[in-house]
mmCIF file of C-alpha atoms in Angstrom:
data_model
loop_
_atom_site.group_PDB
_atom_site.id
_atom_site.type_symbol
_atom_site.label_atom_id
_atom_site.label_comp_id
_atom_site.label_asym_id
_atom_site.label_seq_id
_atom_site.Cartn_x
_atom_site.Cartn_y
_atom_site.Cartn_z
ATOM 1 C CA UNK T 74 10.487 22.920 -15.563
ATOM 2 C CA UNK T 75 8.394 23.087 -18.416
ATOM 3 C CA UNK T 76 6.601 25.826 -20.149
ATOM 4 C CA UNK T 77 2.610 25.511 -18.635
ATOM 5 C CA UNK T 78 1.156 26.841 -22.278
ATOM 6 C CA UNK T 79 3.192 24.077 -24.114
ATOM 7 C CA UNK T 80 2.312 21.469 -21.716
ATOM 8 C CA UNK T 81 -1.426 22.232 -21.793
ATOM 9 C CA UNK T 82 -1.172 21.745 -25.791
ATOM 10 C CA UNK T 83 0.559 18.860 -25.683
ATOM 11 C CA UNK T 84 -1.843 17.141 -23.236
ATOM 12 C CA UNK T 85 -4.559 18.034 -25.214
ATOM 13 C CA UNK T 86 -3.040 16.923 -28.583
ATOM 14 C CA UNK T 87 -2.194 13.634 -27.271
ATOM 15 C CA UNK T 88 -5.655 13.249 -25.414
ATOM 16 C CA UNK T 89 -7.123 13.691 -28.877
ATOM 17 C CA UNK T 90 -4.868 11.323 -30.708
ATOM 18 C CA UNK T 91 -5.727 8.305 -27.706
ATOM 19 C CA UNK T 92 -9.196 8.835 -28.807
ATOM 20 C CA UNK T 93 -8.343 8.747 -32.481
ATOM 21 C CA UNK T 94 -6.280 5.609 -32.201
ATOM 22 C CA UNK T 95 -9.486 3.873 -30.415
ATOM 23 C CA UNK T 96 -7.816 3.465 -27.047
ATOM 24 C CA UNK T 97 -10.413 4.952 -24.930
ATOM 25 C CA UNK T 98 -14.308 5.946 -25.705
ATOM 26 C CA UNK T 99 -16.309 8.892 -24.534
ATOM 27 C CA UNK T 100 -14.679 10.642 -21.617
ATOM 28 C CA UNK T 101 -12.986 7.287 -20.413
ATOM 29 C CA UNK T 102 -9.480 7.123 -19.504
ATOM 30 C CA UNK T 103 -6.905 10.502 -18.634
ATOM 31 C CA UNK T 104 -3.914 12.003 -19.756
ATOM 32 C CA UNK T 105 -1.077 13.950 -17.835
ATOM 33 C CA UNK T 106 2.421 15.677 -18.075
ATOM 34 C CA UNK T 107 4.686 16.618 -15.627
ATOM 35 C CA UNK T 108 5.328 20.443 -15.499
ATOM 36 C CA UNK T 109 7.882 20.299 -12.675
ATOM 37 C CA UNK T 110 8.391 18.148 -9.537
ATOM 38 C CA UNK T 111 5.591 19.969 -7.885
ATOM 39 C CA UNK T 112 2.980 19.966 -10.592
ATOM 40 C CA UNK T 113 1.501 18.483 -13.333
ATOM 41 C CA UNK T 114 -1.198 19.131 -16.182
ATOM 42 C CA UNK T 115 -4.157 16.663 -16.071
ATOM 43 C CA UNK T 116 -7.381 16.096 -18.268
ATOM 44 C CA UNK T 117 -10.330 16.711 -16.430
ATOM 45 C CA UNK T 118 -13.200 14.659 -15.520
ATOM 46 C CA UNK T 119 -16.466 14.289 -17.562
ATOM 47 C CA UNK T 120 -15.498 16.120 -20.395
ATOM 48 C CA UNK T 121 -15.521 14.329 -23.758
ATOM 49 C CA UNK T 122 -12.360 14.579 -25.741
ATOM 50 C CA UNK T 123 -13.915 15.460 -29.004
ATOM 51 C CA UNK T 124 -15.170 18.884 -27.435
ATOM 52 C CA UNK T 125 -12.282 19.433 -25.027
ATOM 53 C CA UNK T 126 -10.412 22.460 -25.003
ATOM 54 C CA UNK T 127 -7.024 24.160 -23.465
ATOM 55 C CA UNK T 128 -9.192 25.765 -20.641
ATOM 56 C CA UNK T 129 -10.843 22.319 -19.772
ATOM 57 C CA UNK T 130 -7.159 21.168 -18.934
ATOM 58 C CA UNK T 131 -6.378 21.223 -15.080
ATOM 59 C CA UNK T 132 -3.335 21.767 -12.870
ATOM 60 C CA UNK T 133 -2.724 19.797 -9.942
ATOM 61 C CA UNK T 134 0.172 19.356 -7.391
ATOM 62 C CA UNK T 135 1.537 16.125 -6.350
ATOM 63 C CA UNK T 136 -0.830 15.715 -3.513
ATOM 64 C CA UNK T 137 -3.601 15.744 -6.082
ATOM 65 C CA UNK T 138 -5.116 19.177 -5.225
ATOM 66 C CA UNK T 139 -6.144 21.328 -7.815
ATOM 67 C CA UNK T 140 -3.782 24.245 -8.425
ATOM 68 C CA UNK T 141 -5.394 25.823 -11.731
ATOM 69 C CA UNK T 142 -8.398 25.562 -13.349
ATOM 70 C CA UNK T 143 -11.753 26.820 -15.026
ATOM 71 C CA UNK T 144 -14.855 27.027 -12.438
ATOM 72 C CA UNK T 145 -16.799 24.107 -12.422
ATOM 73 C CA UNK T 146 -14.373 21.773 -14.059
ATOM 74 C CA UNK T 147 -12.415 19.327 -12.254
ATOM 75 C CA UNK T 148 -9.346 17.095 -12.540
ATOM 76 C CA UNK T 149 -9.697 13.730 -13.409
ATOM 77 C CA UNK T 150 -10.819 11.215 -10.910
ATOM 78 C CA UNK T 151 -8.206 8.856 -11.267
ATOM 79 C CA UNK T 152 -5.369 11.714 -10.518
ATOM 80 C CA UNK T 153 -3.956 9.712 -7.756
ATOM 81 C CA UNK T 154 -3.055 7.100 -10.524
ATOM 82 C CA UNK T 155 -0.957 10.013 -12.117
ATOM 83 C CA UNK T 156 0.871 11.469 -9.194
ATOM 84 C CA UNK T 157 1.711 8.542 -7.428
ATOM 85 C CA UNK T 158 3.973 7.384 -10.421
ATOM 86 C CA UNK T 159 5.383 11.128 -10.755
ATOM 87 C CA UNK T 160 6.409 11.053 -7.146
ATOM 88 C CA UNK T 161 7.620 7.385 -7.020
ATOM 89 C CA UNK T 162 9.513 7.544 -10.457
ATOM 90 C CA UNK T 163 11.215 10.880 -11.277
ATOM 91 C CA UNK T 164 12.196 9.758 -14.531
ATOM 92 C CA UNK T 165 8.524 9.645 -15.590
ATOM 93 C CA UNK T 166 7.259 12.662 -17.444
ATOM 94 C CA UNK T 167 3.925 11.540 -18.944
ATOM 95 C CA UNK T 168 1.185 9.103 -17.457
ATOM 96 C CA UNK T 169 -1.594 7.615 -19.873
ATOM 97 C CA UNK T 170 -4.646 5.672 -18.619
ATOM 98 C CA UNK T 171 -6.722 3.939 -21.535
ATOM 99 C CA UNK T 172 -9.528 1.188 -22.004
ATOM 100 C CA UNK T 173 -8.363 -0.463 -24.761
ATOM 101 C CA UNK T 174 -10.330 -3.300 -25.894
ATOM 102 C CA UNK T 175 -8.329 -6.367 -26.386
ATOM 103 C CA UNK T 176 -5.673 -5.169 -23.196
ATOM 104 C CA UNK T 177 -8.902 -4.971 -20.862
ATOM 105 C CA UNK T 178 -9.622 -8.430 -22.067
ATOM 106 C CA UNK T 179 -6.536 -9.428 -20.486
ATOM 107 C CA UNK T 180 -7.093 -7.238 -17.457
ATOM 108 C CA UNK T 181 -10.669 -8.867 -17.017
ATOM 109 C CA UNK T 182 -9.326 -12.331 -16.884
ATOM 110 C CA UNK T 183 -6.499 -11.413 -14.756
ATOM 111 C CA UNK T 184 -3.866 -12.510 -17.264
ATOM 112 C CA UNK T 185 -0.318 -10.836 -17.806
ATOM 113 C CA UNK T 186 0.548 -9.715 -21.527
ATOM 114 C CA UNK T 187 3.695 -11.762 -22.471
ATOM 115 C CA UNK T 188 6.335 -10.405 -24.152
ATOM 116 C CA UNK T 189 6.071 -12.523 -27.203
ATOM 117 C CA UNK T 190 5.933 -9.983 -30.100
ATOM 118 C CA UNK T 191 9.362 -8.783 -31.545
ATOM 119 C CA UNK T 192 10.516 -5.543 -30.201
ATOM 120 C CA UNK T 193 7.628 -5.499 -27.411
ATOM 121 C CA UNK T 194 10.190 -5.495 -24.661
ATOM 122 C CA UNK T 195 12.325 -2.634 -26.323
ATOM 123 C CA UNK T 196 9.325 -0.806 -25.881
ATOM 124 C CA UNK T 197 7.748 -1.816 -22.851
ATOM 125 C CA UNK T 198 10.038 -3.185 -20.774
ATOM 126 C CA UNK T 199 8.793 -6.583 -20.708
ATOM 127 C CA UNK T 200 5.616 -8.653 -20.266
ATOM 128 C CA UNK T 201 2.902 -6.432 -19.182
ATOM 129 C CA UNK T 202 1.458 -7.414 -15.258
ATOM 130 C CA UNK T 203 -2.053 -7.386 -13.733
ATOM 131 C CA UNK T 204 -2.477 -4.770 -10.749
ATOM 132 C CA UNK T 205 -4.448 -6.216 -7.818
ATOM 133 C CA UNK T 206 -8.149 -5.171 -8.043
ATOM 134 C CA UNK T 207 -8.915 -1.778 -6.562
ATOM 135 C CA UNK T 208 -11.836 0.272 -7.083
ATOM 136 C CA UNK T 209 -11.347 3.111 -9.839
ATOM 137 C CA UNK T 210 -10.317 6.501 -8.440
ATOM 138 C CA UNK T 211 -8.554 5.328 -5.519
ATOM 139 C CA UNK T 212 -5.157 5.476 -4.020
ATOM 140 C CA UNK T 213 -5.124 1.574 -3.464
ATOM 141 C CA UNK T 214 -5.574 1.364 -7.582
ATOM 142 C CA UNK T 215 -2.668 3.898 -7.826
ATOM 143 C CA UNK T 216 -0.413 1.960 -5.354
ATOM 144 C CA UNK T 217 -1.132 -1.617 -7.015
ATOM 145 C CA UNK T 218 -0.331 -0.409 -10.307
ATOM 146 C CA UNK T 219 2.787 2.088 -9.554
ATOM 147 C CA UNK T 220 4.424 -0.629 -7.978
ATOM 148 C CA UNK T 221 4.404 -3.203 -10.456
ATOM 149 C CA UNK T 222 5.996 -0.667 -13.016
ATOM 150 C CA UNK T 223 9.551 -0.635 -11.688
ATOM 151 C CA UNK T 224 10.849 -2.082 -14.821
ATOM 152 C CA UNK T 225 8.385 -1.955 -17.281
ATOM 153 C CA UNK T 226 6.007 1.108 -18.751
ATOM 154 C CA UNK T 227 2.603 -0.312 -18.521
ATOM 155 C CA UNK T 228 0.511 -2.421 -16.229
ATOM 156 C CA UNK T 229 -3.283 -3.397 -16.676
ATOM 157 C CA UNK T 230 -5.550 -2.631 -14.059
ATOM 158 C CA UNK T 231 -7.768 -5.453 -12.952
ATOM 159 C CA UNK T 232 -11.376 -5.418 -14.599
ATOM 160 C CA UNK T 233 -10.840 -1.856 -15.931
ATOM 161 C CA UNK T 234 -7.991 -1.115 -18.354
ATOM 162 C CA UNK T 235 -4.315 0.243 -18.772
ATOM 163 C CA UNK T 236 -1.898 2.346 -17.487
ATOM 164 C CA UNK T 237 1.423 3.288 -19.379
ATOM 165 C CA UNK T 238 3.951 5.903 -17.993
ATOM 166 C CA UNK T 239 7.261 7.067 -19.939
ATOM 167 C CA UNK T 240 9.595 9.977 -20.424
ATOM 168 C CA UNK T 241 7.456 11.933 -22.851
ATOM 169 C CA UNK T 242 3.666 11.722 -24.077
ATOM 170 C CA UNK T 243 4.657 10.646 -27.530
ATOM 171 C CA UNK T 244 6.231 7.250 -25.922
ATOM 172 C CA UNK T 245 3.839 6.692 -23.618
ATOM 173 C CA UNK T 246 1.017 6.690 -26.300
ATOM 174 C CA UNK T 247 3.300 4.414 -28.298
ATOM 175 C CA UNK T 248 3.573 2.258 -25.157
ATOM 176 C CA UNK T 249 -0.248 1.923 -24.762
ATOM 177 C CA UNK T 250 -1.040 1.211 -28.575
ATOM 178 C CA UNK T 251 1.755 -1.198 -28.720
ATOM 179 C CA UNK T 252 0.553 -3.178 -25.653
ATOM 180 C CA UNK T 253 -3.060 -2.986 -27.358
ATOM 181 C CA UNK T 254 -2.093 -4.119 -30.334
ATOM 182 C CA UNK T 255 0.260 -6.986 -28.995
ATOM 183 C CA UNK T 256 -2.994 -8.100 -26.960
ATOM 184 C CA UNK T 257 -5.011 -8.402 -30.123
ATOM 185 C CA UNK T 258 -2.218 -10.519 -31.950
ATOM 186 C CA UNK T 259 -1.922 -12.795 -28.839
ATOM 187 C CA UNK T 260 -5.676 -13.113 -29.105
ATOM 188 C CA UNK T 261 -5.763 -14.011 -32.765
ATOM 189 C CA UNK T 262 -2.679 -16.339 -32.520
ATOM 190 C CA UNK T 263 -4.308 -18.411 -29.837
ATOM 191 C CA UNK T 264 -7.317 -19.157 -32.243
ATOM 192 C CA UNK T 265 -4.657 -20.443 -34.871
ATOM 193 C CA UNK T 266 -2.343 -22.729 -32.486
ATOM 194 C CA UNK T 267 0.200 -22.955 -29.715
ATOM 195 C CA UNK T 268 2.261 -19.683 -29.523
ATOM 196 C CA UNK T 269 6.092 -19.665 -29.744
ATOM 197 C CA UNK T 270 7.936 -17.622 -27.570
ATOM 198 C CA UNK T 271 10.764 -15.480 -28.501
ATOM 199 C CA UNK T 272 14.307 -16.580 -27.415
ATOM 200 C CA UNK T 273 14.938 -15.615 -23.725
ATOM 201 C CA UNK T 274 18.529 -13.543 -25.163
ATOM 202 C CA UNK T 275 16.560 -11.567 -27.627
ATOM 203 C CA UNK T 276 13.985 -10.144 -24.583
ATOM 204 C CA UNK T 277 17.172 -9.733 -22.258
ATOM 205 C CA UNK T 278 19.016 -7.531 -24.829
ATOM 206 C CA UNK T 279 15.630 -5.672 -25.240
ATOM 207 C CA UNK T 280 15.496 -4.749 -21.749
ATOM 208 C CA UNK T 281 18.369 -3.131 -21.892
ATOM 209 C CA UNK T 282 17.265 -0.808 -24.624
ATOM 210 C CA UNK T 283 14.196 -0.075 -22.661
ATOM 211 C CA UNK T 284 16.013 0.774 -19.722
ATOM 212 C CA UNK T 285 17.754 3.215 -21.622
ATOM 213 C CA UNK T 286 14.774 4.902 -23.562
ATOM 214 C CA UNK T 287 12.788 5.213 -20.052
ATOM 215 C CA UNK T 288 15.076 7.502 -18.768
ATOM 216 C CA UNK T 289 16.098 9.403 -22.022
ATOM 217 C CA UNK T 290 13.400 11.956 -23.084
ATOM 218 C CA UNK T 291 13.583 12.677 -26.900
ATOM 219 C CA UNK T 292 15.840 15.842 -27.535
#
């Protein structure tokens, strides 16, 4: 079990860092961290990250019901995307949903992001798939994305954005940042010419590293 106050501080810090990195704008996206098997801390709905405080963060159970939060503040409308991942993957301790520009281009064109940048597979697990479209905030969206992340740490949400999962908030944010950077690089590389894939054995070796990192929180 994690200390609730420490979890809240961590979630707020990463949420503001997510904004600074340009992975979201305004009130879009959301961040959560597992407290224990029954609860997680998640960012609220419709509060800008610039003004968000610890008091704005909410605690929900794994059914998405509010456990703790100040009056008039509600958990993110994408709470099912977070709780479904926690219930499905016991090794996952953090979920981050972002709206990065280049990765969302791939989500809109329904195109997976290939593992063509060196070390991408080491941290992400492989190519990032596109989940079948479902409206924002629905259980269908949560289910469609979660089932694609058994072996990778991220999935594109069709016509929407990106979700990443991991053993810690830092690693989960790193995955989101790495996916966005790879999407930008691939977009630019295509303007220059034909892309050359990495050797299959390189990605195969990196998969094993990812599997180890996925289940190993930082000490």
